[in-house]
PDB file of C-alpha atoms in Angstrom:
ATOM      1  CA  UNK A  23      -7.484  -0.360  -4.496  1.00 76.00           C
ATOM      2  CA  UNK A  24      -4.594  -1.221  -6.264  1.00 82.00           C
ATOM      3  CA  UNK A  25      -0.467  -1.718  -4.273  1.00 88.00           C
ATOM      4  CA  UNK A  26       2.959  -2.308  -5.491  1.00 93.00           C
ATOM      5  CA  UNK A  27       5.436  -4.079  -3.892  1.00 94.00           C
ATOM      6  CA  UNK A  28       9.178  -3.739  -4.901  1.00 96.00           C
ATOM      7  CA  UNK A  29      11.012  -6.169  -2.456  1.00 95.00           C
ATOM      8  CA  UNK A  30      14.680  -4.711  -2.832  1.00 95.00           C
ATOM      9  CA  UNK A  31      15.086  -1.710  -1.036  1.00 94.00           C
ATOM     10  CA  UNK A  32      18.989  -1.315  -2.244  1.00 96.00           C
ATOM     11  CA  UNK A  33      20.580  -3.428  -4.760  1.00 97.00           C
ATOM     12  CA  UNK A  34      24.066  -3.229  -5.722  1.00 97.00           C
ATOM     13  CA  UNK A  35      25.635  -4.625  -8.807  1.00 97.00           C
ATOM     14  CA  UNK A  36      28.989  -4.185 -10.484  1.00 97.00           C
ATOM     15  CA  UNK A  37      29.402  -2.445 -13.739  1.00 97.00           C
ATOM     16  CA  UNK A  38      28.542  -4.586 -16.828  1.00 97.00           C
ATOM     17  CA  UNK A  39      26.886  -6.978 -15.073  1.00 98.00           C
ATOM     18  CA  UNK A  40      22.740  -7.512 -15.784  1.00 97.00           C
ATOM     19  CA  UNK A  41      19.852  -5.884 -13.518  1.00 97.00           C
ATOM     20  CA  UNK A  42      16.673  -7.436 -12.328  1.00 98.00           C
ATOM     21  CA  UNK A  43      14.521  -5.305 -10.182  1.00 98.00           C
ATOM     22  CA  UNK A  44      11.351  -6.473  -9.168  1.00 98.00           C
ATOM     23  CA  UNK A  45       7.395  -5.290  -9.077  1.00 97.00           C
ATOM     24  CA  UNK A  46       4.379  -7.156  -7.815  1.00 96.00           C
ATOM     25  CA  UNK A  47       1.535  -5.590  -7.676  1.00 94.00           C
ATOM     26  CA  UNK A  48      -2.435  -5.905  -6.642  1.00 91.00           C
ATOM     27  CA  UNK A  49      -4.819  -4.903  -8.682  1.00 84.00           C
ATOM     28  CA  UNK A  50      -8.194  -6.470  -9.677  1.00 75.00           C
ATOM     29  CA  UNK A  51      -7.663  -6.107 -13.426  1.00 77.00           C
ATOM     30  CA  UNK A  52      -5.211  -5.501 -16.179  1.00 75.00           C
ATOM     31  CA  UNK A  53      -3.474  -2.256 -15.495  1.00 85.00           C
ATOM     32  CA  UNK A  54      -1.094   0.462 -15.972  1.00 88.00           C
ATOM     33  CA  UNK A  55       2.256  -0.476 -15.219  1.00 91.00           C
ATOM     34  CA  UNK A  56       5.196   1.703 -15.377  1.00 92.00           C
ATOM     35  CA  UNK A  57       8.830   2.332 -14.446  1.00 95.00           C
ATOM     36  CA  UNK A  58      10.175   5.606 -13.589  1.00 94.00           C
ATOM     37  CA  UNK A  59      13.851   6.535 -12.647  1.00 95.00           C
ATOM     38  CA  UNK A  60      15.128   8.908 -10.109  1.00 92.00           C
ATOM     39  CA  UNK A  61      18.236  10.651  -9.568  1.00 88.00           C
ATOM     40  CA  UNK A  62      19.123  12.222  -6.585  1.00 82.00           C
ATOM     41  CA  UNK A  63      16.884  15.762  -5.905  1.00 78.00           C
ATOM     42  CA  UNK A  64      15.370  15.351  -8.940  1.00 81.00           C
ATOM     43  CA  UNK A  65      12.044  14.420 -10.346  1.00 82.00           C
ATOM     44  CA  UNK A  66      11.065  11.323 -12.340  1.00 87.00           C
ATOM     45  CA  UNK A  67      11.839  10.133 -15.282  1.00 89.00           C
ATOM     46  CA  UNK A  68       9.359   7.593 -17.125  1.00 89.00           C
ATOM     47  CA  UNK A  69      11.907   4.235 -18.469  1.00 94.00           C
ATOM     48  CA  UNK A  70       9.010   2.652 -20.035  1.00 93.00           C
ATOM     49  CA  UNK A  71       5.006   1.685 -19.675  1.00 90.00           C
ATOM     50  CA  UNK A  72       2.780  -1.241 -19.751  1.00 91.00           C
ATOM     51  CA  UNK A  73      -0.938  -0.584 -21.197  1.00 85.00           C
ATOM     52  CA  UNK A  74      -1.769  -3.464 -23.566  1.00 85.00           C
ATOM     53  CA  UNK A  75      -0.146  -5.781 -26.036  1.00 88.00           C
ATOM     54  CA  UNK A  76       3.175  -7.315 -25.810  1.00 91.00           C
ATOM     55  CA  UNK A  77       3.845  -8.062 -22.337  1.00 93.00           C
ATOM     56  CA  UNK A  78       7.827  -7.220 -22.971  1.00 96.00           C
ATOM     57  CA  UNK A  79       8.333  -3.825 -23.524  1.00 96.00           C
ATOM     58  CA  UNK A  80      11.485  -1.624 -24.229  1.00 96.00           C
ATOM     59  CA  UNK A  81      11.852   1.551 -22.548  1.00 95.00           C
ATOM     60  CA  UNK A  82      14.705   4.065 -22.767  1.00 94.00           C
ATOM     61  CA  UNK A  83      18.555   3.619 -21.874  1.00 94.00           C
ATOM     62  CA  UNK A  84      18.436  -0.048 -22.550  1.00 96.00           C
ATOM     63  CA  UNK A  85      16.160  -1.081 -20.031  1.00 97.00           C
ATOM     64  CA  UNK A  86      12.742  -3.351 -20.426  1.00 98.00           C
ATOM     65  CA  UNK A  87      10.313  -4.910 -18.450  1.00 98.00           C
ATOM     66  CA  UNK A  88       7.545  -7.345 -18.823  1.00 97.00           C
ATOM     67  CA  UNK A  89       4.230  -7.757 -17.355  1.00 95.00           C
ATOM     68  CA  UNK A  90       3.642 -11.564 -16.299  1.00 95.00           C
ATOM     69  CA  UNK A  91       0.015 -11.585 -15.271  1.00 92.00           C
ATOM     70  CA  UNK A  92       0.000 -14.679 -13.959  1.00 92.00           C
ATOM     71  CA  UNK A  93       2.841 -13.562 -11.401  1.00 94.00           C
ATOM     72  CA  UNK A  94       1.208 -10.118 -11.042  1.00 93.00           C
ATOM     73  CA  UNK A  95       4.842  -9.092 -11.740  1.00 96.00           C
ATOM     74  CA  UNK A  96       6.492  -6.339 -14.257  1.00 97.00           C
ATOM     75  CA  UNK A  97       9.867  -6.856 -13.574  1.00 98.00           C
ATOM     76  CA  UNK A  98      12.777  -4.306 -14.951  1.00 98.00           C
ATOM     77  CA  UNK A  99      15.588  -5.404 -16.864  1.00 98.00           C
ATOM     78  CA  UNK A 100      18.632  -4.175 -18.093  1.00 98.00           C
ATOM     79  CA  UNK A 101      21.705  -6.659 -19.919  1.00 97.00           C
ATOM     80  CA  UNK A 102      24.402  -4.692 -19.028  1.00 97.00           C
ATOM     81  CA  UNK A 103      24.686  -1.838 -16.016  1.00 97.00           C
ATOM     82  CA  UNK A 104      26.578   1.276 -16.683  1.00 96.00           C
ATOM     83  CA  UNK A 105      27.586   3.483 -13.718  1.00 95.00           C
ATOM     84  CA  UNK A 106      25.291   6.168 -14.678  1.00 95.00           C
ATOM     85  CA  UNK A 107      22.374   3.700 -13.863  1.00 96.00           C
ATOM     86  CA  UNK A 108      23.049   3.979 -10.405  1.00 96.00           C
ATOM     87  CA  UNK A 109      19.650   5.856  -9.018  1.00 96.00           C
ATOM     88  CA  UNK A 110      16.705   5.356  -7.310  1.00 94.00           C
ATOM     89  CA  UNK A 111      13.233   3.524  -9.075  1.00 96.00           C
ATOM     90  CA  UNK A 112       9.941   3.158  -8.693  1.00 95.00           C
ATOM     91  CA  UNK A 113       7.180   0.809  -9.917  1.00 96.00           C
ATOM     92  CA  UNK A 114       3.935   2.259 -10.576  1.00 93.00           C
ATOM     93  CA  UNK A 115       0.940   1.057 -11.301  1.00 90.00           C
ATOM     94  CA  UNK A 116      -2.618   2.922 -12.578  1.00 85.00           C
ATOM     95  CA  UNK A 117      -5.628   1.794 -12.357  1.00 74.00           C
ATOM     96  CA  UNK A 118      -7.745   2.245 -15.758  1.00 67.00           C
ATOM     97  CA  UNK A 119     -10.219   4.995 -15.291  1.00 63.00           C
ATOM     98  CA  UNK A 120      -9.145   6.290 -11.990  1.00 60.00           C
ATOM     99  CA  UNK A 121      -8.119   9.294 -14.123  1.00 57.00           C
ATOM    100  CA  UNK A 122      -4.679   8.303 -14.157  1.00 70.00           C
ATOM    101  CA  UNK A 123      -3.889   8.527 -10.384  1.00 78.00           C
ATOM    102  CA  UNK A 124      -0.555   5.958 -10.024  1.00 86.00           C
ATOM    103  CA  UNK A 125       0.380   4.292  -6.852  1.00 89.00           C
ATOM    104  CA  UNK A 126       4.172   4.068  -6.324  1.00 92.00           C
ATOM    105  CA  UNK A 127       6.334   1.312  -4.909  1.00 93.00           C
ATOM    106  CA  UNK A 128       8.963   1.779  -2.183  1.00 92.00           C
ATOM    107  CA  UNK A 129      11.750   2.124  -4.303  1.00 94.00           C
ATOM    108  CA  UNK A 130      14.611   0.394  -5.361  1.00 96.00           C
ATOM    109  CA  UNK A 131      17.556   1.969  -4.732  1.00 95.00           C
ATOM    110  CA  UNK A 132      20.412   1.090  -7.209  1.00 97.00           C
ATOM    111  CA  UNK A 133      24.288   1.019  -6.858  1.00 97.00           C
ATOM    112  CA  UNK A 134      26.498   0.443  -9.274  1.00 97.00           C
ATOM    113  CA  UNK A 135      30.291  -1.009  -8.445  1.00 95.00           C
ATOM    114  CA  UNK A 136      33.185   0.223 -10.867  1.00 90.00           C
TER     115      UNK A 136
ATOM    116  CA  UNK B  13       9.119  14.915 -24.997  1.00 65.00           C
ATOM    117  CA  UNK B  14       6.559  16.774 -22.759  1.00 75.00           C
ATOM    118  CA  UNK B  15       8.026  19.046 -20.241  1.00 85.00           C
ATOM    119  CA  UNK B  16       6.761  19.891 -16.598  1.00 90.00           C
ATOM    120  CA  UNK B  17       8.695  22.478 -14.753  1.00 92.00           C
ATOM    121  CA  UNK B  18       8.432  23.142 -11.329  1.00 94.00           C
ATOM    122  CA  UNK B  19       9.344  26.408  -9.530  1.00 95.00           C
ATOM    123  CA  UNK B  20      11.586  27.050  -6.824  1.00 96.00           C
ATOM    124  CA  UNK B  21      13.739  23.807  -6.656  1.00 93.00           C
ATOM    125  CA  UNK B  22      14.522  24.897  -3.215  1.00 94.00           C
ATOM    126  CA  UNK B  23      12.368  26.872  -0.795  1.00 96.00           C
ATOM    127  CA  UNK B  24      13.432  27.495   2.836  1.00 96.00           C
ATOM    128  CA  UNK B  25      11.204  29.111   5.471  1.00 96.00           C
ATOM    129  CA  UNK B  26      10.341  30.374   8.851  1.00 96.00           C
ATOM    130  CA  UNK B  27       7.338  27.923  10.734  1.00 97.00           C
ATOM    131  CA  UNK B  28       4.461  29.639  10.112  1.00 96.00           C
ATOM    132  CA  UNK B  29       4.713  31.608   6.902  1.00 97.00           C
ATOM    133  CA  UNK B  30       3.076  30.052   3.853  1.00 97.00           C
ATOM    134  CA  UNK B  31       5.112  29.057   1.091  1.00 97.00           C
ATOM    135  CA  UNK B  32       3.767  29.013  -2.925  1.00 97.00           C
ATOM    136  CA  UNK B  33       5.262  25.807  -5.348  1.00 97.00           C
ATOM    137  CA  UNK B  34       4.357  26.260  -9.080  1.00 97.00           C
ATOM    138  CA  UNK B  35       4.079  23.486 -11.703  1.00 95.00           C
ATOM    139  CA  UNK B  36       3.750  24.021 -14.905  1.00 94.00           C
ATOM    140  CA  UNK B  37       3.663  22.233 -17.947  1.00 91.00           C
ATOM    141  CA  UNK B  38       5.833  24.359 -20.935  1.00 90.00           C
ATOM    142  CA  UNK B  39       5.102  22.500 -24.027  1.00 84.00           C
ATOM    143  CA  UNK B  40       1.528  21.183 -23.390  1.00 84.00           C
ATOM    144  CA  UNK B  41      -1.796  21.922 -21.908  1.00 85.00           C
ATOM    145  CA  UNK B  42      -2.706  19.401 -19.070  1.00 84.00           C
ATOM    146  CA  UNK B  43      -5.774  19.794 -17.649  1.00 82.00           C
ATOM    147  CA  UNK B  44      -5.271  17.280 -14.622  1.00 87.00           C
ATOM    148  CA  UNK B  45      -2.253  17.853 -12.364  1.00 91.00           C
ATOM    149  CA  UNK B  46      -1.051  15.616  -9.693  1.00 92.00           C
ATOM    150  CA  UNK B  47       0.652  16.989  -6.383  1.00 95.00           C
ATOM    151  CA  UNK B  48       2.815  14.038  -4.600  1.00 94.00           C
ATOM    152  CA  UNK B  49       5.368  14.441  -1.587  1.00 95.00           C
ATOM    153  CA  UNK B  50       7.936  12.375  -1.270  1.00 90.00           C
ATOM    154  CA  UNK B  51       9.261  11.748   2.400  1.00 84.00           C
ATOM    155  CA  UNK B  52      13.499  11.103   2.398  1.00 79.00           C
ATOM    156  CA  UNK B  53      14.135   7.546   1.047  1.00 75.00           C
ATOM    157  CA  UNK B  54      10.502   6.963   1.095  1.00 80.00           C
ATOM    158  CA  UNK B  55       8.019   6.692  -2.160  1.00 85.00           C
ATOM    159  CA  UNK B  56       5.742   8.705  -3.379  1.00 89.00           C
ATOM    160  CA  UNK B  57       2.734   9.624  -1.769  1.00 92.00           C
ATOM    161  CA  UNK B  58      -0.416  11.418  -3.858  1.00 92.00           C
ATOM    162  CA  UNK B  59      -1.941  14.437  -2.028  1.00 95.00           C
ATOM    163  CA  UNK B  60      -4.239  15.847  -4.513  1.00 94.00           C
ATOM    164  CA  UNK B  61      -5.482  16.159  -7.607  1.00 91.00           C
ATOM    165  CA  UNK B  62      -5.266  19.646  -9.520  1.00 89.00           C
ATOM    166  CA  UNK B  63      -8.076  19.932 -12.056  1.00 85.00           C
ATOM    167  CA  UNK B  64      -8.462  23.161 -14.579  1.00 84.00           C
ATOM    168  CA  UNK B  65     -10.994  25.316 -13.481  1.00 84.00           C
ATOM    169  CA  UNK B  66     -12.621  23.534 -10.521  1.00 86.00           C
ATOM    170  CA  UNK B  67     -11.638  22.287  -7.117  1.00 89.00           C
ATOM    171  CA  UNK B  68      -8.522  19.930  -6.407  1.00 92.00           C
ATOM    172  CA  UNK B  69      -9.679  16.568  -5.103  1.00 92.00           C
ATOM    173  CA  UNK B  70      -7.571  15.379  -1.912  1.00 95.00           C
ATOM    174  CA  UNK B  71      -6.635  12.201  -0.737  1.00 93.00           C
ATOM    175  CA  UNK B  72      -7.460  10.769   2.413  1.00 93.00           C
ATOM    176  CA  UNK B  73      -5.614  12.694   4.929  1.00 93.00           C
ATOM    177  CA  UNK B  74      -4.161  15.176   3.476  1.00 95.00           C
ATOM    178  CA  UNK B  75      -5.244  19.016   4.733  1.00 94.00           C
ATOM    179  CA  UNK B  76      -6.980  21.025   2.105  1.00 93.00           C
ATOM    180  CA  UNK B  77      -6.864  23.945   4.390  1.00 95.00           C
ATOM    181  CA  UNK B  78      -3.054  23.393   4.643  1.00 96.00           C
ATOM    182  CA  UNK B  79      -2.437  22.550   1.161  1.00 97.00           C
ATOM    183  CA  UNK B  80      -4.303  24.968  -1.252  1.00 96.00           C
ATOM    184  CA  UNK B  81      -3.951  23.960  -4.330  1.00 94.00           C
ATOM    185  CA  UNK B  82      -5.025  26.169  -7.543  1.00 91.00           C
ATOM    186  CA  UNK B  83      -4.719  25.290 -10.901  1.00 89.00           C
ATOM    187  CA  UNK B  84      -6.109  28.228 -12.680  1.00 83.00           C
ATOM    188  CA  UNK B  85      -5.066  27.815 -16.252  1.00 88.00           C
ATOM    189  CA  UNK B  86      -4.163  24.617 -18.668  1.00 88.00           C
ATOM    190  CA  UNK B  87      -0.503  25.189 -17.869  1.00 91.00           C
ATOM    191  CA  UNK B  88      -0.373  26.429 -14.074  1.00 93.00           C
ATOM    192  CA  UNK B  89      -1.041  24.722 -11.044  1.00 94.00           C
ATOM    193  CA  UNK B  90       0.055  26.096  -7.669  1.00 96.00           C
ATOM    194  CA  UNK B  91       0.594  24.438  -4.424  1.00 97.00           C
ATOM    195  CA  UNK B  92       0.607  26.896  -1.395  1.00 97.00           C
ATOM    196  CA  UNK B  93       1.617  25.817   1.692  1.00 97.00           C
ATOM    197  CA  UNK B  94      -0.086  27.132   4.325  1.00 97.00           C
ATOM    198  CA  UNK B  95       1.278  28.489   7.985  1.00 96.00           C
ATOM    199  CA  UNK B  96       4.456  25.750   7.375  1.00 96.00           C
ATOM    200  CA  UNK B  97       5.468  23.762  10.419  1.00 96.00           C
ATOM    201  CA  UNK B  98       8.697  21.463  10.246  1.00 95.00           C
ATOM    202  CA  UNK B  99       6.842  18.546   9.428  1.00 94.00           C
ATOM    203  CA  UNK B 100       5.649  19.737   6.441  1.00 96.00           C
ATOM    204  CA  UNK B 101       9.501  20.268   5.352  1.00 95.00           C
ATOM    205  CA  UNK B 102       9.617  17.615   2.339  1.00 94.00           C
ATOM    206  CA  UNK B 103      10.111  17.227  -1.227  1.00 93.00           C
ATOM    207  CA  UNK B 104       7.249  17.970  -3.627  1.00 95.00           C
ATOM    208  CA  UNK B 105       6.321  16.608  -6.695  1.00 94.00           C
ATOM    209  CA  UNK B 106       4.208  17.814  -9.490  1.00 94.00           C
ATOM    210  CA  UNK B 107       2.806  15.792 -12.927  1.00 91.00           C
ATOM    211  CA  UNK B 108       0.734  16.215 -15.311  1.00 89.00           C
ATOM    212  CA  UNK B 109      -0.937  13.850 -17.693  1.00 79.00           C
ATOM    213  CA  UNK B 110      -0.494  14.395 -21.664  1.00 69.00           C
ATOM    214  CA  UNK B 111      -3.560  13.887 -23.391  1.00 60.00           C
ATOM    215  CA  UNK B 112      -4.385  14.117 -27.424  1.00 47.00           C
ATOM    216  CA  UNK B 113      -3.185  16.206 -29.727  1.00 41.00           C
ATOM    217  CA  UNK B 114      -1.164  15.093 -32.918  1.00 39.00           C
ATOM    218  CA  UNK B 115       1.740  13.011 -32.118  1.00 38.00           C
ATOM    219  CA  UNK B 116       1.054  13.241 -28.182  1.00 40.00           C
ATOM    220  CA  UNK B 117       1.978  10.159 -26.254  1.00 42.00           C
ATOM    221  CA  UNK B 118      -0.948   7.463 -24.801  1.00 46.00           C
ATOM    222  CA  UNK B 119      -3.812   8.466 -22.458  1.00 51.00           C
ATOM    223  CA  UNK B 120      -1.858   8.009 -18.762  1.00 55.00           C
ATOM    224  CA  UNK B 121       1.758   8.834 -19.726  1.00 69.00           C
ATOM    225  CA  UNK B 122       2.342  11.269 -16.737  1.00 79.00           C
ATOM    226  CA  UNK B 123       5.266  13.676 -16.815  1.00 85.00           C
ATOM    227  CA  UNK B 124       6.943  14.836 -13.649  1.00 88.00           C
ATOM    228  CA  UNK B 125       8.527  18.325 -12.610  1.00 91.00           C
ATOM    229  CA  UNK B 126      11.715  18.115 -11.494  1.00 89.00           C
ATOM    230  CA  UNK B 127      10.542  18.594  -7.701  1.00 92.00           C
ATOM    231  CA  UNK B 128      10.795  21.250  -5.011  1.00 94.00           C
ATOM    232  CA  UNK B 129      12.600  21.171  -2.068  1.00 94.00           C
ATOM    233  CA  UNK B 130      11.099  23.016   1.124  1.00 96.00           C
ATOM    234  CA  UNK B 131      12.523  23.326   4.466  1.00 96.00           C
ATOM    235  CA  UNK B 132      10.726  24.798   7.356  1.00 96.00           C
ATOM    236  CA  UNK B 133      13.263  26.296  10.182  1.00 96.00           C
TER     237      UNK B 133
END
């Protein structure tokens, strides 16, 4: 079965500065990795997704991620924090042909210094 | 971009009445939905999964006699919870996968309702 790890439970950063959140995860081939975004009482929102290819991809809002196999790690990404960024995410990873069941992370929780 | 809607946002209830969640997806027809529940400041755990026409498939531990689940068109799946005791107050989360069709995104792109709250007094 497949687990993700996201070792930060709350990160804070100050505006402007760059954002690394991390993912490891455990899975026994190549899978689906994604990134999803929540704000407070709301539902997810899907940054960007990992299924084949190049192993950096660019998701929405100016983040991206890329999936080091050799780390097992699909680490998010952003150059330069904006205030608004300030949320909670999740790593998420699928395994191909469980019918697109994801496992979630913890969470990173995100907050953003003026 | 696909759109799953969930309905109420916010349910509150007496223990022991049952309470109904819908999802539904408004601009596509999914015919797998995915019920999670998401503890405060915890992840997301996967209860079941909702497939057209045939019987949800639970996970390990989770009640199917507590947690009906019905998904009895392409864009309707229900979640009904059952004779609600405070522990089951939490915050429910429905998505559905987008498959096919012209344009559509990749095979696993899953799209997530906006979440219902429910509180059992």
């Amino acid at each position: 079965a497949q687990s993700v790890t996201q070792p930060d439970i709350h990160i804070t950063v100050s505006e402007g500065a760059s954002l690394e959140l991390r993912c490891n995860y455990s899975y026994g081939a190549t899978p689906y990795l994604f990134w999803y975004v929540q704000s407070p009482g709301q539902g997810l929102q899907l940054l960007l997704k990992y299924f084949s290819g190049d192993t950096l991809v660019q998701g929405i809002k100016g983040f991206e991620a890329e999936f080091k196999r050799s780390q097992s790690s699909f680490n998010l990404r952003k150059p330069s924090v904006h205030w608004s960024d300030a949320a909670e995410y999740f790593c998420a990873v699928g395994a191909r042909g469980s019918g697109d069941k994801l496992t979630f992370g913890t969470g990173t929780r995100l907050a953003v210094r003026p | 971009g696909a759109v799953v809607s969930q309905h109420p946002s916010r349910v509150i209830c007496k223990s022991g009445t049952s309470v109904k969640i819908e999802c539904r997806s408004l601009d596509f027809q999914a015919t797998t939905m995915f019920w999670y529940r998401q503890f405060p400041k915890q992840s997301l755990m996967l209860m079941a999964t909702s497939n057209e026409g045939s019987k949800a498939t639970y996970e390990q531990g989770v009640e199917k006699d507590k947690f009906l689940i019905n998904h009895a068109s392409l864009t309707l799946s229900t979640l009904t919870v059952t004779s609600a005791h405070p522990e089951d107050s939490s915050f429910y989360i429905c998505s559905a996968n987008l498959k096919g069709g012209a344009g559509q995104a990749n095979t696993g792109e899953l799209f997530f309702g906006e979440g219902s709250r429910l509180t059992v007094l």
